[in-house]
């Protein structure tokens, strides 16, 4: 068996269409939406609405952890645009989802990222795409668990939940062979982004579950340029697969 795994697709529909080539299934760990590309500020919903210069500025503010100023800039830009924020974003997300879900091969197993909008997924997930969150699936004789979304952060992205709600989903998954999540366990080497120059939110409950249940693998994304992409925690091989948007290459698990 071979399963290809991607995360942090961020609008890369072209490579997503071939991400399952040669594999028995594709797993996607979320963040399909591209709101703002930190490597190329001309790409995404934000620059489409407000221009590249404003995208440059908001990236500069966020990178400097000046989140209050970044939010103030966002409020001013939306006020000047004169368009309802929620409807404008939803329309843009719908356009991206239509293209991205059409690119998923069959079968695909997917969970949400922190920038995704879960309520829209049922409209776009076609037969052959199984959406799981706090749930398990058997693939080729191995048991895979899926935990979607992110934890509350200063970024205030669409699918952020409380630590307690996130821990409950991990508890619901229980013991599995492969634990799949969007965010990493709370380990400094896995949560620090070397380009954004900040720690992203990792999950302590996820780390505790890895130590307690000892899955063969823990797979995740969220941090695009971590200090380390792979490390062992006890018996578990932890792998960051969140490089798909920039590389277009899935990570493969074979057994």
mmCIF file of C-alpha atoms in Angstrom:
data_model
loop_
_atom_site.group_PDB
_atom_site.id
_atom_site.type_symbol
_atom_site.label_atom_id
_atom_site.label_comp_id
_atom_site.label_asym_id
_atom_site.label_seq_id
_atom_site.Cartn_x
_atom_site.Cartn_y
_atom_site.Cartn_z
ATOM 1 C CA UNK A 1 0.000 0.000 0.000
ATOM 2 C CA UNK A 2 1.025 3.560 -0.671
ATOM 3 C CA UNK A 3 -0.712 6.695 0.572
ATOM 4 C CA UNK A 4 0.355 10.187 -0.503
ATOM 5 C CA UNK A 5 -0.119 12.904 2.096
ATOM 6 C CA UNK A 6 -0.368 16.666 1.578
ATOM 7 C CA UNK A 7 -1.125 19.631 3.779
ATOM 8 C CA UNK A 8 -1.274 23.400 3.343
ATOM 9 C CA UNK A 9 -2.338 23.273 -0.286
ATOM 10 C CA UNK A 10 -3.112 27.006 -0.272
ATOM 11 C CA UNK A 11 -4.597 27.221 -3.741
ATOM 12 C CA UNK A 12 -2.176 24.886 -5.556
ATOM 13 C CA UNK A 13 -4.851 23.101 -7.586
ATOM 14 C CA UNK A 14 -2.478 22.305 -10.462
ATOM 15 C CA UNK A 15 -0.208 20.056 -8.392
ATOM 16 C CA UNK A 16 -3.094 18.753 -6.293
ATOM 17 C CA UNK A 17 -4.537 17.173 -9.437
ATOM 18 C CA UNK A 18 -1.506 14.853 -9.674
ATOM 19 C CA UNK A 19 -0.753 14.493 -5.936
ATOM 20 C CA UNK A 20 -2.331 11.049 -5.821
ATOM 21 C CA UNK A 21 -0.460 9.648 -8.809
ATOM 22 C CA UNK A 22 1.002 6.210 -8.074
ATOM 23 C CA UNK A 23 -0.759 5.966 -4.700
ATOM 24 C CA UNK A 24 -3.724 3.939 -3.478
ATOM 25 C CA UNK A 25 -5.191 6.988 -1.717
ATOM 26 C CA UNK A 26 -4.533 10.659 -0.997
ATOM 27 C CA UNK A 27 -4.710 12.214 2.456
ATOM 28 C CA UNK A 28 -5.111 15.991 2.758
ATOM 29 C CA UNK A 29 -4.565 17.664 6.129
ATOM 30 C CA UNK A 30 -6.217 20.951 5.301
ATOM 31 C CA UNK A 31 -5.596 24.600 4.561
ATOM 32 C CA UNK A 32 -6.910 24.460 1.026
ATOM 33 C CA UNK A 33 -7.619 28.191 0.958
ATOM 34 C CA UNK A 34 -5.031 30.779 -0.068
ATOM 35 C CA UNK A 35 -5.788 34.028 1.712
ATOM 36 C CA UNK A 36 -2.278 35.499 1.549
ATOM 37 C CA UNK A 37 0.958 33.965 0.264
ATOM 38 C CA UNK A 38 3.813 35.027 2.553
ATOM 39 C CA UNK A 39 6.350 34.095 -0.121
ATOM 40 C CA UNK A 40 4.570 35.820 -3.024
ATOM 41 C CA UNK A 41 2.424 38.696 -1.790
ATOM 42 C CA UNK A 42 0.652 38.990 -5.149
ATOM 43 C CA UNK A 43 -1.214 35.701 -4.620
ATOM 44 C CA UNK A 44 -4.359 35.142 -2.612
ATOM 45 C CA UNK A 45 -7.672 36.656 -1.597
ATOM 46 C CA UNK A 46 -6.115 39.584 0.289
ATOM 47 C CA UNK A 47 -4.031 41.038 -2.573
ATOM 48 C CA UNK A 48 -6.873 40.408 -5.024
ATOM 49 C CA UNK A 49 -9.052 42.662 -2.885
ATOM 50 C CA UNK A 50 -6.562 45.218 -1.565
ATOM 51 C CA UNK A 51 -3.481 45.155 -3.792
ATOM 52 C CA UNK A 52 0.089 43.978 -3.365
ATOM 53 C CA UNK A 53 1.307 47.073 -1.471
ATOM 54 C CA UNK A 54 -1.210 46.476 1.304
ATOM 55 C CA UNK A 55 -0.321 42.776 1.279
ATOM 56 C CA UNK A 56 3.339 43.743 1.740
ATOM 57 C CA UNK A 57 2.389 45.932 4.680
ATOM 58 C CA UNK A 58 0.208 43.419 6.486
ATOM 59 C CA UNK A 59 2.838 40.689 6.118
ATOM 60 C CA UNK A 60 5.415 43.085 7.580
ATOM 61 C CA UNK A 61 3.152 43.848 10.557
ATOM 62 C CA UNK A 62 2.296 40.207 11.221
ATOM 63 C CA UNK A 63 5.911 39.091 10.919
ATOM 64 C CA UNK A 64 6.855 41.739 13.481
ATOM 65 C CA UNK A 65 4.032 40.400 15.710
ATOM 66 C CA UNK A 66 2.284 43.762 15.562
ATOM 67 C CA UNK A 67 -1.083 42.026 15.381
ATOM 68 C CA UNK A 68 -3.170 44.921 16.720
ATOM 69 C CA UNK A 69 -1.799 47.187 13.974
ATOM 70 C CA UNK A 70 -2.413 44.485 11.374
ATOM 71 C CA UNK A 71 -6.032 44.131 12.480
ATOM 72 C CA UNK A 72 -6.480 47.905 12.439
ATOM 73 C CA UNK A 73 -5.140 47.994 8.883
ATOM 74 C CA UNK A 74 -7.559 45.255 7.900
ATOM 75 C CA UNK A 75 -10.527 47.111 9.388
ATOM 76 C CA UNK A 76 -9.568 50.295 7.533
ATOM 77 C CA UNK A 77 -9.156 48.502 4.208
ATOM 78 C CA UNK A 78 -12.520 46.761 4.518
ATOM 79 C CA UNK A 79 -14.203 50.047 5.406
ATOM 80 C CA UNK A 80 -12.648 51.723 2.371
ATOM 81 C CA UNK A 81 -13.648 48.838 0.126
ATOM 82 C CA UNK A 82 -17.278 49.252 1.105
ATOM 83 C CA UNK A 83 -18.076 45.562 0.664
ATOM 84 C CA UNK A 84 -19.459 43.150 3.242
ATOM 85 C CA UNK A 85 -16.442 41.266 4.525
ATOM 86 C CA UNK A 86 -18.024 37.875 5.128
ATOM 87 C CA UNK A 87 -19.763 37.672 1.772
ATOM 88 C CA UNK A 88 -16.658 38.835 -0.144
ATOM 89 C CA UNK A 89 -14.447 36.263 1.548
ATOM 90 C CA UNK A 90 -17.004 33.484 1.164
ATOM 91 C CA UNK A 91 -17.358 34.182 -2.565
ATOM 92 C CA UNK A 92 -13.587 34.030 -3.016
ATOM 93 C CA UNK A 93 -13.299 30.861 -0.942
ATOM 94 C CA UNK A 94 -16.084 29.218 -2.920
ATOM 95 C CA UNK A 95 -14.207 29.870 -6.165
ATOM 96 C CA UNK A 96 -11.096 28.254 -4.719
ATOM 97 C CA UNK A 97 -12.991 25.293 -3.253
ATOM 98 C CA UNK A 98 -14.724 24.563 -6.557
ATOM 99 C CA UNK A 99 -11.343 24.191 -8.252
ATOM 100 C CA UNK A 100 -9.548 22.422 -5.417
ATOM 101 C CA UNK A 101 -12.169 19.796 -4.576
ATOM 102 C CA UNK A 102 -12.480 18.995 -8.286
ATOM 103 C CA UNK A 103 -8.727 18.234 -8.277
ATOM 104 C CA UNK A 104 -8.943 15.606 -5.502
ATOM 105 C CA UNK A 105 -8.357 12.050 -6.779
ATOM 106 C CA UNK A 106 -10.468 9.089 -5.688
ATOM 107 C CA UNK A 107 -10.175 8.087 -2.925
ATOM 108 C CA UNK A 108 -9.222 11.117 -0.833
ATOM 109 C CA UNK A 109 -9.397 11.388 2.950
ATOM 110 C CA UNK A 110 -9.395 15.000 4.125
ATOM 111 C CA UNK A 111 -9.621 17.089 7.270
ATOM 112 C CA UNK A 112 -9.812 20.834 7.831
ATOM 113 C CA UNK A 113 -7.017 23.336 8.349
ATOM 114 C CA UNK A 114 -7.271 26.480 10.433
ATOM 115 C CA UNK A 115 -7.917 28.700 7.376
ATOM 116 C CA UNK A 116 -10.653 26.456 5.995
ATOM 117 C CA UNK A 117 -14.412 27.009 6.360
ATOM 118 C CA UNK A 118 -15.857 23.606 7.336
ATOM 119 C CA UNK A 119 -19.490 24.569 6.723
ATOM 120 C CA UNK A 120 -18.769 24.909 2.999
ATOM 121 C CA UNK A 121 -17.065 21.548 2.528
ATOM 122 C CA UNK A 122 -20.244 19.427 2.136
ATOM 123 C CA UNK A 123 -21.156 21.479 -0.933
ATOM 124 C CA UNK A 124 -17.897 20.673 -2.715
ATOM 125 C CA UNK A 125 -16.782 17.244 -1.474
ATOM 126 C CA UNK A 126 -17.602 14.801 -4.270
ATOM 127 C CA UNK A 127 -18.170 11.032 -3.996
ATOM 128 C CA UNK A 128 -14.796 9.493 -3.227
ATOM 129 C CA UNK A 129 -13.742 12.300 -0.880
ATOM 130 C CA UNK A 130 -14.211 11.378 2.780
ATOM 131 C CA UNK A 131 -14.093 14.263 5.262
ATOM 132 C CA UNK A 132 -13.092 13.330 8.815
ATOM 133 C CA UNK A 133 -12.601 15.387 11.979
ATOM 134 C CA UNK A 134 -12.265 13.652 15.314
ATOM 135 C CA UNK A 135 -12.867 10.408 13.428
ATOM 136 C CA UNK A 136 -11.038 7.323 12.162
ATOM 137 C CA UNK A 137 -10.750 5.420 8.900
ATOM 138 C CA UNK A 138 -9.194 2.089 7.985
ATOM 139 C CA UNK A 139 -6.920 2.326 4.953
ATOM 140 C CA UNK A 140 -5.077 -0.751 3.722
ATOM 141 C CA UNK A 141 -5.239 -2.474 7.086
ATOM 142 C CA UNK A 142 -3.954 0.500 9.113
ATOM 143 C CA UNK A 143 -6.131 2.694 11.314
ATOM 144 C CA UNK A 144 -5.842 6.426 10.602
ATOM 145 C CA UNK A 145 -7.163 9.110 12.953
ATOM 146 C CA UNK A 146 -7.985 12.653 11.815
ATOM 147 C CA UNK A 147 -8.049 15.839 13.903
ATOM 148 C CA UNK A 148 -8.769 19.028 11.962
ATOM 149 C CA UNK A 149 -8.528 22.745 12.616
ATOM 150 C CA UNK A 150 -6.246 24.881 14.735
ATOM 151 C CA UNK A 151 -6.152 26.454 18.192
ATOM 152 C CA UNK A 152 -6.987 30.050 19.079
ATOM 153 C CA UNK A 153 -4.204 32.415 18.013
ATOM 154 C CA UNK A 154 -3.591 36.135 17.387
ATOM 155 C CA UNK A 155 -4.169 35.443 13.673
ATOM 156 C CA UNK A 156 -7.876 34.707 14.292
ATOM 157 C CA UNK A 157 -8.232 32.397 11.304
ATOM 158 C CA UNK A 158 -11.640 30.862 10.450
ATOM 159 C CA UNK A 159 -11.383 27.405 12.046
ATOM 160 C CA UNK A 160 -9.717 27.968 15.408
ATOM 161 C CA UNK A 161 -11.193 26.194 18.432
ATOM 162 C CA UNK A 162 -10.485 25.964 22.151
ATOM 163 C CA UNK A 163 -7.854 23.656 23.608
ATOM 164 C CA UNK A 164 -10.630 21.729 25.336
ATOM 165 C CA UNK A 165 -12.605 21.135 22.137
ATOM 166 C CA UNK A 166 -9.442 20.106 20.309
ATOM 167 C CA UNK A 167 -8.478 17.681 23.097
ATOM 168 C CA UNK A 168 -11.951 16.125 22.952
ATOM 169 C CA UNK A 169 -11.475 15.329 19.262
ATOM 170 C CA UNK A 170 -8.135 13.680 20.011
ATOM 171 C CA UNK A 171 -9.811 11.627 22.738
ATOM 172 C CA UNK A 172 -12.537 10.577 20.288
ATOM 173 C CA UNK A 173 -9.926 9.311 17.833
ATOM 174 C CA UNK A 174 -8.269 7.091 20.442
ATOM 175 C CA UNK A 175 -5.491 4.653 19.578
ATOM 176 C CA UNK A 176 -4.550 4.544 15.888
ATOM 177 C CA UNK A 177 -1.634 3.488 13.733
ATOM 178 C CA UNK A 178 -1.327 6.903 12.042
ATOM 179 C CA UNK A 179 -2.439 10.095 13.768
ATOM 180 C CA UNK A 180 -3.209 12.835 11.220
ATOM 181 C CA UNK A 181 -3.744 16.461 12.241
ATOM 182 C CA UNK A 182 -3.417 19.875 10.698
ATOM 183 C CA UNK A 183 -1.345 21.397 13.509
ATOM 184 C CA UNK A 184 1.750 19.808 15.067
ATOM 185 C CA UNK A 185 2.257 18.593 18.614
ATOM 186 C CA UNK A 186 3.553 21.272 20.960
ATOM 187 C CA UNK A 187 7.288 20.811 20.418
ATOM 188 C CA UNK A 188 9.427 23.937 19.786
ATOM 189 C CA UNK A 189 11.340 22.425 16.886
ATOM 190 C CA UNK A 190 8.061 21.534 15.164
ATOM 191 C CA UNK A 191 6.135 24.754 15.859
ATOM 192 C CA UNK A 192 8.705 27.473 15.056
ATOM 193 C CA UNK A 193 8.469 28.905 11.528
ATOM 194 C CA UNK A 194 11.907 30.050 10.413
ATOM 195 C CA UNK A 195 10.592 32.427 7.733
ATOM 196 C CA UNK A 196 7.678 33.978 9.626
ATOM 197 C CA UNK A 197 10.034 34.080 12.660
ATOM 198 C CA UNK A 198 7.417 33.027 15.180
ATOM 199 C CA UNK A 199 6.060 30.022 17.019
ATOM 200 C CA UNK A 200 2.769 28.728 15.624
ATOM 201 C CA UNK A 201 0.231 27.063 17.905
ATOM 202 C CA UNK A 202 0.900 23.414 18.531
ATOM 203 C CA UNK A 203 -1.205 21.121 20.672
ATOM 204 C CA UNK A 204 -0.148 19.872 24.099
ATOM 205 C CA UNK A 205 -3.023 17.373 24.014
ATOM 206 C CA UNK A 206 -1.713 16.032 20.709
ATOM 207 C CA UNK A 207 1.762 15.621 22.204
ATOM 208 C CA UNK A 208 0.321 13.832 25.231
ATOM 209 C CA UNK A 209 -1.687 11.497 22.984
ATOM 210 C CA UNK A 210 1.406 10.640 20.943
ATOM 211 C CA UNK A 211 3.310 9.747 24.096
ATOM 212 C CA UNK A 212 0.385 7.793 25.540
ATOM 213 C CA UNK A 213 -0.928 5.868 22.512
ATOM 214 C CA UNK A 214 2.354 5.515 20.570
ATOM 215 C CA UNK A 215 1.081 5.589 16.957
ATOM 216 C CA UNK A 216 3.543 4.530 14.267
ATOM 217 C CA UNK A 217 3.322 7.964 12.648
ATOM 218 C CA UNK A 218 2.041 11.417 13.484
ATOM 219 C CA UNK A 219 1.521 13.478 10.318
ATOM 220 C CA UNK A 220 0.725 17.200 10.265
ATOM 221 C CA UNK A 221 1.358 20.515 8.499
ATOM 222 C CA UNK A 222 0.510 24.124 9.453
ATOM 223 C CA UNK A 223 4.128 25.244 9.959
ATOM 224 C CA UNK A 224 5.482 25.827 6.457
ATOM 225 C CA UNK A 225 9.194 26.220 7.276
ATOM 226 C CA UNK A 226 9.805 24.451 10.615
ATOM 227 C CA UNK A 227 13.172 24.107 12.318
ATOM 228 C CA UNK A 228 12.900 20.362 11.695
ATOM 229 C CA UNK A 229 10.502 18.528 9.407
ATOM 230 C CA UNK A 230 10.886 15.132 11.015
ATOM 231 C CA UNK A 231 11.644 13.866 14.498
ATOM 232 C CA UNK A 232 10.887 10.896 16.721
ATOM 233 C CA UNK A 233 8.839 11.181 19.890
ATOM 234 C CA UNK A 234 9.220 7.868 21.673
ATOM 235 C CA UNK A 235 8.007 5.173 19.284
ATOM 236 C CA UNK A 236 6.336 7.666 16.928
ATOM 237 C CA UNK A 237 7.824 9.142 13.768
ATOM 238 C CA UNK A 238 6.533 12.723 13.521
ATOM 239 C CA UNK A 239 6.526 14.188 10.002
ATOM 240 C CA UNK A 240 5.656 17.703 8.827
ATOM 241 C CA UNK A 241 4.059 17.471 5.368
ATOM 242 C CA UNK A 242 3.063 21.149 5.182
ATOM 243 C CA UNK A 243 5.213 22.107 2.215
ATOM 244 C CA UNK A 244 2.823 21.286 -0.604
ATOM 245 C CA UNK A 245 1.916 24.821 -1.708
ATOM 246 C CA UNK A 246 5.528 25.695 -2.503
ATOM 247 C CA UNK A 247 6.897 22.344 -3.671
ATOM 248 C CA UNK A 248 3.869 20.597 -5.190
ATOM 249 C CA UNK A 249 5.220 17.304 -3.846
ATOM 250 C CA UNK A 250 3.287 14.965 -1.532
ATOM 251 C CA UNK A 251 4.888 12.905 1.197
ATOM 252 C CA UNK A 252 4.459 9.154 0.729
ATOM 253 C CA UNK A 253 3.776 6.483 3.323
ATOM 254 C CA UNK A 254 4.203 2.892 2.185
ATOM 255 C CA UNK A 255 3.608 -0.405 3.962
#
